């Protein structure tokens, strides 16, 4: 076993001392912080280097990068409006459109909202989105299908 590693079966560290839950948590937290910092670019890593927990790092990165990018939304909507069936079969055309819809869904905060709604607003919004997508898909089909 590696030094300072934790044996989960006996809850005893390699040094022979009983591992406390907080020590185990700190060990895991430090390991995850190391992974995160090593996966970030140098400039970004330096800006979160002194965060004490992975949660602190995550919140900082979410504030900085979690906001929807208007330019990216524009590009995806433009790309979607330009997609037509053309020489593709229906399956290929649908796959192209679906890929863009999926990208848009990752940027759309309403799609990911976990709030519970008793008024039915969320389901109506979802139905409206699906209806719009159906119309968009049909508008891009070749004329022989309409």
Coordinates of N, CA and C in Angstrom, one line a residue:
X1 N 0.8 -1.2 0.0 CA 0.0 0.0 0.0 C 0.9 1.2 0.0
X2 N 0.5 2.3 -0.7 CA 1.3 3.5 -0.8 C 1.2 4.3 0.5
X3 N 2.3 5.0 0.8 CA 2.3 5.8 2.0 C 1.1 6.8 2.0
X4 N 0.6 7.0 3.2 CA -0.5 7.9 3.4 C -1.8 7.5 2.7
X5 N -1.9 6.3 2.2 CA -3.1 5.8 1.5 C -4.0 5.2 2.6
X6 N -5.2 5.1 2.3 CA -6.2 4.6 3.3 C -6.7 3.3 2.9
X7 N -6.7 2.3 3.8 CA -7.2 1.0 3.6 C -8.7 1.0 4.1
X8 N -9.6 1.0 3.2 CA -11.0 1.1 3.6 C -11.5 -0.1 4.4
X9 N -10.9 -1.3 4.2 CA -11.4 -2.5 4.9 C -11.1 -2.4 6.4
X10 N -10.1 -1.8 6.9 CA -9.8 -1.7 8.3 C -9.9 -0.3 8.9
X11 N -10.0 0.7 8.0 CA -10.0 2.1 8.4 C -8.8 2.5 9.1
X12 N -7.6 1.9 8.7 CA -6.3 2.2 9.3 C -5.4 2.7 8.2
X13 N -4.7 3.7 8.4 CA -3.7 4.2 7.4 C -2.5 3.4 7.4
X14 N -1.7 3.5 6.3 CA -0.5 2.7 6.1 C 0.5 2.9 7.3
X15 N 0.5 4.1 7.9 CA 1.4 4.4 9.1 C 0.9 3.6 10.3
X16 N -0.2 3.0 10.3 CA -0.7 2.2 11.4 C -1.6 2.9 12.4
X17 N -1.9 4.2 12.1 CA -2.8 4.9 13.0 C -4.2 4.8 12.5
X18 N -5.1 5.0 13.4 CA -6.6 4.9 13.1 C -6.9 6.2 12.3
X19 N -7.4 6.0 11.1 CA -7.8 7.2 10.2 C -9.1 7.8 10.7
X20 N -9.1 9.0 11.0 CA -10.3 9.7 11.4 C -11.1 10.1 10.1
X21 N -12.4 10.2 10.2 CA -13.2 10.6 9.0 C -12.7 11.9 8.4
X22 N -12.4 12.9 9.2 CA -11.9 14.2 8.7 C -10.6 14.0 7.9
X23 N -9.7 13.2 8.4 CA -8.4 12.9 7.8 C -8.7 12.3 6.4
X24 N -9.6 11.3 6.4 CA -9.9 10.7 5.1 C -10.5 11.7 4.1
X25 N -11.4 12.5 4.6 CA -12.0 13.5 3.8 C -10.9 14.5 3.2
X26 N -10.0 15.0 4.1 CA -9.0 15.8 3.7 C -8.1 15.2 2.6
X27 N -7.8 13.9 2.8 CA -6.9 13.2 1.9 C -7.6 13.2 0.5
X28 N -8.9 12.8 0.5 CA -9.6 12.7 -0.8 C -9.8 14.1 -1.4
X29 N -10.1 15.1 -0.6 CA -10.3 16.5 -1.1 C -9.0 17.0 -1.7
X30 N -7.8 16.7 -1.1 CA -6.5 17.2 -1.6 C -6.2 16.4 -2.9
X31 N -6.6 15.2 -3.0 CA -6.3 14.4 -4.2 C -7.2 15.0 -5.4
X32 N -8.4 15.3 -5.1 CA -9.3 15.8 -6.2 C -8.9 17.2 -6.6
X33 N -8.4 18.0 -5.6 CA -7.9 19.4 -5.9 C -6.7 19.2 -6.8
X34 N -5.9 18.3 -6.6 CA -4.7 18.1 -7.4 C -5.1 17.7 -8.8
X35 N -6.1 16.8 -9.0 CA -6.6 16.4 -10.3 C -7.1 17.6 -11.0
X36 N -8.0 18.4 -10.3 CA -8.6 19.6 -11.0 C -7.5 20.6 -11.4
X37 N -6.6 20.9 -10.5 CA -5.6 21.9 -10.9 C -4.7 21.4 -12.0
X38 N -4.4 20.1 -12.1 CA -3.6 19.6 -13.2 C -4.3 19.5 -14.5
X39 N -5.6 19.6 -14.4 CA -6.4 19.5 -15.7 C -6.7 20.9 -16.2
X40 N -6.5 22.0 -15.4 CA -6.8 23.3 -15.9 C -5.5 23.9 -16.5
X41 N -5.8 25.0 -17.4 CA -4.6 25.7 -17.9 C -3.9 26.4 -16.8
X42 N -2.7 26.7 -17.0 CA -1.8 27.4 -15.9 C -2.5 28.6 -15.4
X43 N -3.0 29.5 -16.3 CA -3.5 30.8 -15.8 C -4.8 30.5 -15.0
X44 N -5.6 29.6 -15.4 CA -6.9 29.4 -14.6 C -6.5 28.7 -13.3
X45 N -5.6 27.7 -13.4 CA -5.2 27.0 -12.1 C -4.7 28.0 -11.1
X46 N -3.9 28.9 -11.5 CA -3.3 29.9 -10.6 C -4.4 30.8 -9.9
X47 N -5.5 31.0 -10.6 CA -6.6 31.8 -10.0 C -7.4 31.1 -8.9
X48 N -7.3 29.7 -8.9 CA -8.0 29.0 -7.9 C -7.1 28.1 -7.0
X49 N -5.8 28.4 -7.1 CA -4.7 27.6 -6.4 C -4.9 27.6 -4.9
X50 N -5.3 28.6 -4.3 CA -5.4 28.7 -2.9 C -6.8 28.4 -2.3
X51 N -7.7 27.8 -3.1 CA -9.0 27.4 -2.6 C -8.8 26.2 -1.7
X52 N -9.6 26.2 -0.6 CA -9.4 25.2 0.4 C -10.1 23.8 0.1
X53 N -11.2 23.9 -0.7 CA -11.9 22.7 -1.0 C -12.2 22.6 -2.5
X54 N -12.6 21.4 -2.9 CA -13.0 21.2 -4.3 C -14.3 22.0 -4.5
X55 N -15.1 22.0 -3.5 CA -16.4 22.8 -3.7 C -16.1 24.3 -4.0
X56 N -15.1 24.8 -3.3 CA -14.7 26.2 -3.5 C -14.2 26.4 -4.9
X57 N -13.4 25.5 -5.4 CA -12.9 25.6 -6.8 C -14.0 25.5 -7.8
X58 N -14.9 24.5 -7.5 CA -16.0 24.3 -8.4 C -16.9 25.5 -8.5
X59 N -17.2 26.1 -7.4 CA -18.1 27.3 -7.4 C -17.4 28.5 -8.1
X60 N -16.1 28.7 -7.9 CA -15.4 29.7 -8.6 C -15.4 29.5 -10.1
X61 N -15.1 28.3 -10.5 CA -15.1 28.0 -12.0 C -16.5 28.1 -12.6
X62 N -17.5 27.7 -11.8 CA -18.9 27.8 -12.3 C -19.3 29.3 -12.5
X63 N -18.9 30.1 -11.5 CA -19.3 31.6 -11.6 C -18.6 32.1 -12.9
X64 N -17.3 31.7 -13.1 CA -16.6 32.3 -14.2 C -17.0 31.7 -15.6
X65 N -17.2 30.4 -15.6 CA -17.4 29.8 -16.9 C -18.8 29.2 -17.1
X66 N -19.6 29.2 -16.1 CA -20.9 28.6 -16.2 C -22.0 29.4 -16.8
X67 N -21.7 30.7 -17.1 CA -22.7 31.5 -17.7 C -22.8 31.2 -19.2
X68 N -24.0 31.3 -19.6 CA -24.3 31.0 -21.0 C -23.6 32.0 -21.9
X69 N -23.1 31.5 -23.0 CA -22.3 32.3 -23.9 C -23.2 32.7 -25.0
X70 N -23.6 34.0 -25.1 CA -24.5 34.5 -26.1 C -24.0 34.3 -27.5
X71 N -22.7 34.4 -27.7 CA -22.1 34.2 -29.1 C -22.3 32.8 -29.5
X72 N -22.1 31.9 -28.5 CA -22.2 30.4 -28.9 C -23.7 30.1 -29.2
X73 N -24.6 30.7 -28.4 CA -26.0 30.5 -28.7 C -26.4 31.0 -30.1
X74 N -25.9 32.1 -30.4 CA -26.1 32.7 -31.8 C -25.6 31.8 -32.8
X75 N -24.3 31.3 -32.7 CA -23.7 30.4 -33.7 C -24.6 29.1 -33.9
X76 N -25.0 28.6 -32.8 CA -25.8 27.3 -32.8 C -27.1 27.6 -33.5
X77 N -27.8 28.7 -33.1 CA -29.1 29.0 -33.7 C -28.9 29.3 -35.2
X78 N -27.9 30.0 -35.6 CA -27.6 30.2 -37.0 C -27.3 28.9 -37.8
X79 N -26.5 28.1 -37.2 CA -26.2 26.8 -37.8 C -27.5 26.0 -38.0
X80 N -28.3 26.0 -36.9 CA -29.6 25.3 -37.0 C -30.5 25.8 -38.1
X81 N -30.6 27.1 -38.2 CA -31.4 27.7 -39.3 C -30.9 27.4 -40.7
X82 N -29.7 27.1 -40.8 CA -29.1 26.8 -42.1 C -29.2 25.3 -42.5
X83 N -29.5 24.4 -41.6 CA -29.6 23.0 -41.8 C -30.8 22.6 -42.6
X84 N -30.6 22.0 -43.8 CA -31.7 21.5 -44.6 C -31.4 20.0 -45.0
X85 N -32.4 19.3 -45.4 CA -32.1 17.9 -45.7 C -31.2 17.7 -46.9
X86 N -31.4 18.5 -48.0 CA -30.6 18.4 -49.1 C -30.5 17.0 -49.6
X87 N -29.3 16.5 -49.8 CA -29.0 15.1 -50.3 C -29.0 14.1 -49.2
X88 N -29.1 14.5 -48.0 CA -29.1 13.5 -46.9 C -30.4 12.8 -46.8
X89 N -30.3 11.5 -46.3 CA -31.6 10.8 -46.0 C -32.2 11.4 -44.7
X90 N -33.4 11.0 -44.4 CA -34.1 11.6 -43.2 C -33.3 11.3 -41.9
X91 N -32.7 10.1 -41.8 CA -32.0 9.8 -40.6 C -30.8 10.7 -40.4
X92 N -30.0 10.9 -41.5 CA -28.9 11.8 -41.5 C -29.3 13.2 -41.1
X93 N -30.3 13.7 -41.8 CA -30.8 15.0 -41.5 C -31.2 15.2 -40.1
X94 N -32.0 14.2 -39.6 CA -32.4 14.3 -38.2 C -31.2 14.3 -37.2
X95 N -30.2 13.5 -37.5 CA -29.0 13.4 -36.7 C -28.3 14.8 -36.6
X96 N -28.2 15.4 -37.7 CA -27.6 16.8 -37.8 C -28.4 17.8 -36.9
X97 N -29.7 17.8 -37.1 CA -30.5 18.7 -36.3 C -30.5 18.3 -34.8
X98 N -30.6 17.1 -34.5 CA -30.6 16.6 -33.1 C -29.3 17.0 -32.4
X99 N -28.2 16.9 -33.1 CA -26.9 17.2 -32.5 C -26.9 18.7 -32.1
X100 N -27.4 19.5 -32.9 CA -27.5 21.0 -32.6 C -28.4 21.2 -31.5
X101 N -29.6 20.6 -31.5 CA -30.6 20.7 -30.4 C -29.9 20.3 -29.1
X102 N -29.2 19.2 -29.1 CA -28.5 18.8 -27.8 C -27.5 19.8 -27.3
X103 N -26.7 20.4 -28.2 CA -25.8 21.4 -27.9 C -26.5 22.6 -27.2
X104 N -27.6 23.0 -27.9 CA -28.4 24.1 -27.3 C -29.0 23.8 -26.0
X105 N -29.4 22.5 -25.8 CA -29.9 22.1 -24.5 C -28.9 22.2 -23.4
X106 N -27.6 22.0 -23.7 CA -26.6 22.1 -22.7 C -26.4 23.6 -22.2
X107 N -26.7 24.5 -23.1 CA -26.6 25.9 -22.8 C -27.8 26.5 -22.2
X108 N -29.0 25.9 -22.4 CA -30.3 26.4 -22.0 C -30.5 26.0 -20.5
X109 N -30.5 27.0 -19.6 CA -30.7 26.7 -18.2 C -32.1 26.2 -17.9
X110 N -33.1 26.6 -18.7 CA -34.5 26.2 -18.5 C -34.7 24.7 -18.6
X111 N -33.9 24.1 -19.6 CA -34.0 22.6 -19.8 C -33.6 21.9 -18.6
X112 N -32.6 22.4 -17.9 CA -32.0 21.7 -16.7 C -32.6 22.1 -15.4
X113 N -33.6 22.9 -15.4 CA -34.2 23.4 -14.1 C -34.8 22.2 -13.4
X114 N -34.4 22.1 -12.1 CA -34.9 21.0 -11.3 C -36.1 21.5 -10.4
X115 N -36.6 22.7 -10.6 CA -37.7 23.2 -9.8 C -38.9 22.4 -10.1
X116 N -39.7 22.2 -9.0 CA -41.0 21.6 -9.2 C -42.1 22.7 -9.4
X117 N -42.9 22.4 -10.3 CA -43.9 23.4 -10.7 C -45.3 22.8 -10.7
X118 N -46.2 23.3 -9.9 CA -47.6 22.8 -9.8 C -48.5 23.5 -10.8
X119 N -48.1 24.6 -11.4 CA -49.0 25.3 -12.3 C -48.9 24.8 -13.7
X120 N -48.0 23.9 -14.0 CA -47.9 23.3 -15.4 C -47.1 24.1 -16.3
X121 N -46.5 25.2 -15.8 CA -45.7 26.1 -16.7 C -44.5 25.4 -17.3
X122 N -43.8 24.6 -16.5 CA -42.7 23.9 -17.1 C -43.0 22.9 -18.2
X123 N -44.1 22.2 -18.0 CA -44.5 21.2 -19.0 C -45.0 21.9 -20.2
X124 N -45.7 23.1 -20.1 CA -46.1 23.9 -21.3 C -44.9 24.4 -22.0
X125 N -43.9 24.9 -21.3 CA -42.7 25.4 -21.9 C -42.0 24.3 -22.7
X126 N -41.9 23.1 -22.1 CA -41.3 22.0 -22.7 C -42.1 21.5 -24.0
X127 N -43.4 21.5 -23.9 CA -44.3 21.2 -25.1 C -44.1 22.2 -26.2
X128 N -44.0 23.5 -25.8 CA -43.8 24.5 -26.8 C -42.4 24.4 -27.5
X129 N -41.4 24.0 -26.7 CA -40.1 23.8 -27.3 C -40.1 22.6 -28.3
X130 N -40.8 21.5 -27.9 CA -40.9 20.4 -28.8 C -41.7 20.7 -30.0
X131 N -42.7 21.4 -29.9 CA -43.5 21.8 -31.1 C -42.7 22.7 -32.0
X132 N -41.9 23.6 -31.5 CA -41.1 24.4 -32.3 C -40.0 23.6 -33.0
X133 N -39.5 22.6 -32.3 CA -38.5 21.7 -33.0 C -39.1 20.9 -34.1
X134 N -40.3 20.4 -33.9 CA -41.0 19.6 -34.9 C -41.2 20.5 -36.2
X135 N -41.6 21.7 -36.0 CA -41.9 22.6 -37.1 C -40.5 22.9 -37.8
X136 N -39.5 23.2 -37.0 CA -38.2 23.5 -37.6 C -37.7 22.3 -38.4
X137 N -37.8 21.1 -37.9 CA -37.4 19.9 -38.6 C -38.2 19.7 -39.9
X138 N -39.5 19.9 -39.9 CA -40.3 19.8 -41.1 C -40.0 20.8 -42.1
X139 N -39.7 22.0 -41.7 CA -39.3 23.1 -42.6 C -38.0 22.8 -43.3
X140 N -37.1 22.0 -42.8 CA -35.9 21.7 -43.4 C -35.9 20.5 -44.3
X141 N -37.1 19.8 -44.3 CA -37.2 18.6 -45.2 C -37.3 19.0 -46.6
X142 N -36.9 18.1 -47.5 CA -37.1 18.4 -48.9 C -38.6 18.4 -49.2
X143 N -39.0 19.2 -50.3 CA -40.4 19.4 -50.6 C -41.2 18.1 -50.9
X144 N -40.5 17.0 -51.3 CA -41.3 15.8 -51.6 C -41.9 15.2 -50.4
X145 N -41.5 15.6 -49.2 CA -42.0 15.0 -48.0 C -43.1 15.8 -47.4
X146 N -43.4 17.0 -47.9 CA -44.4 17.9 -47.4 C -45.6 18.0 -48.2

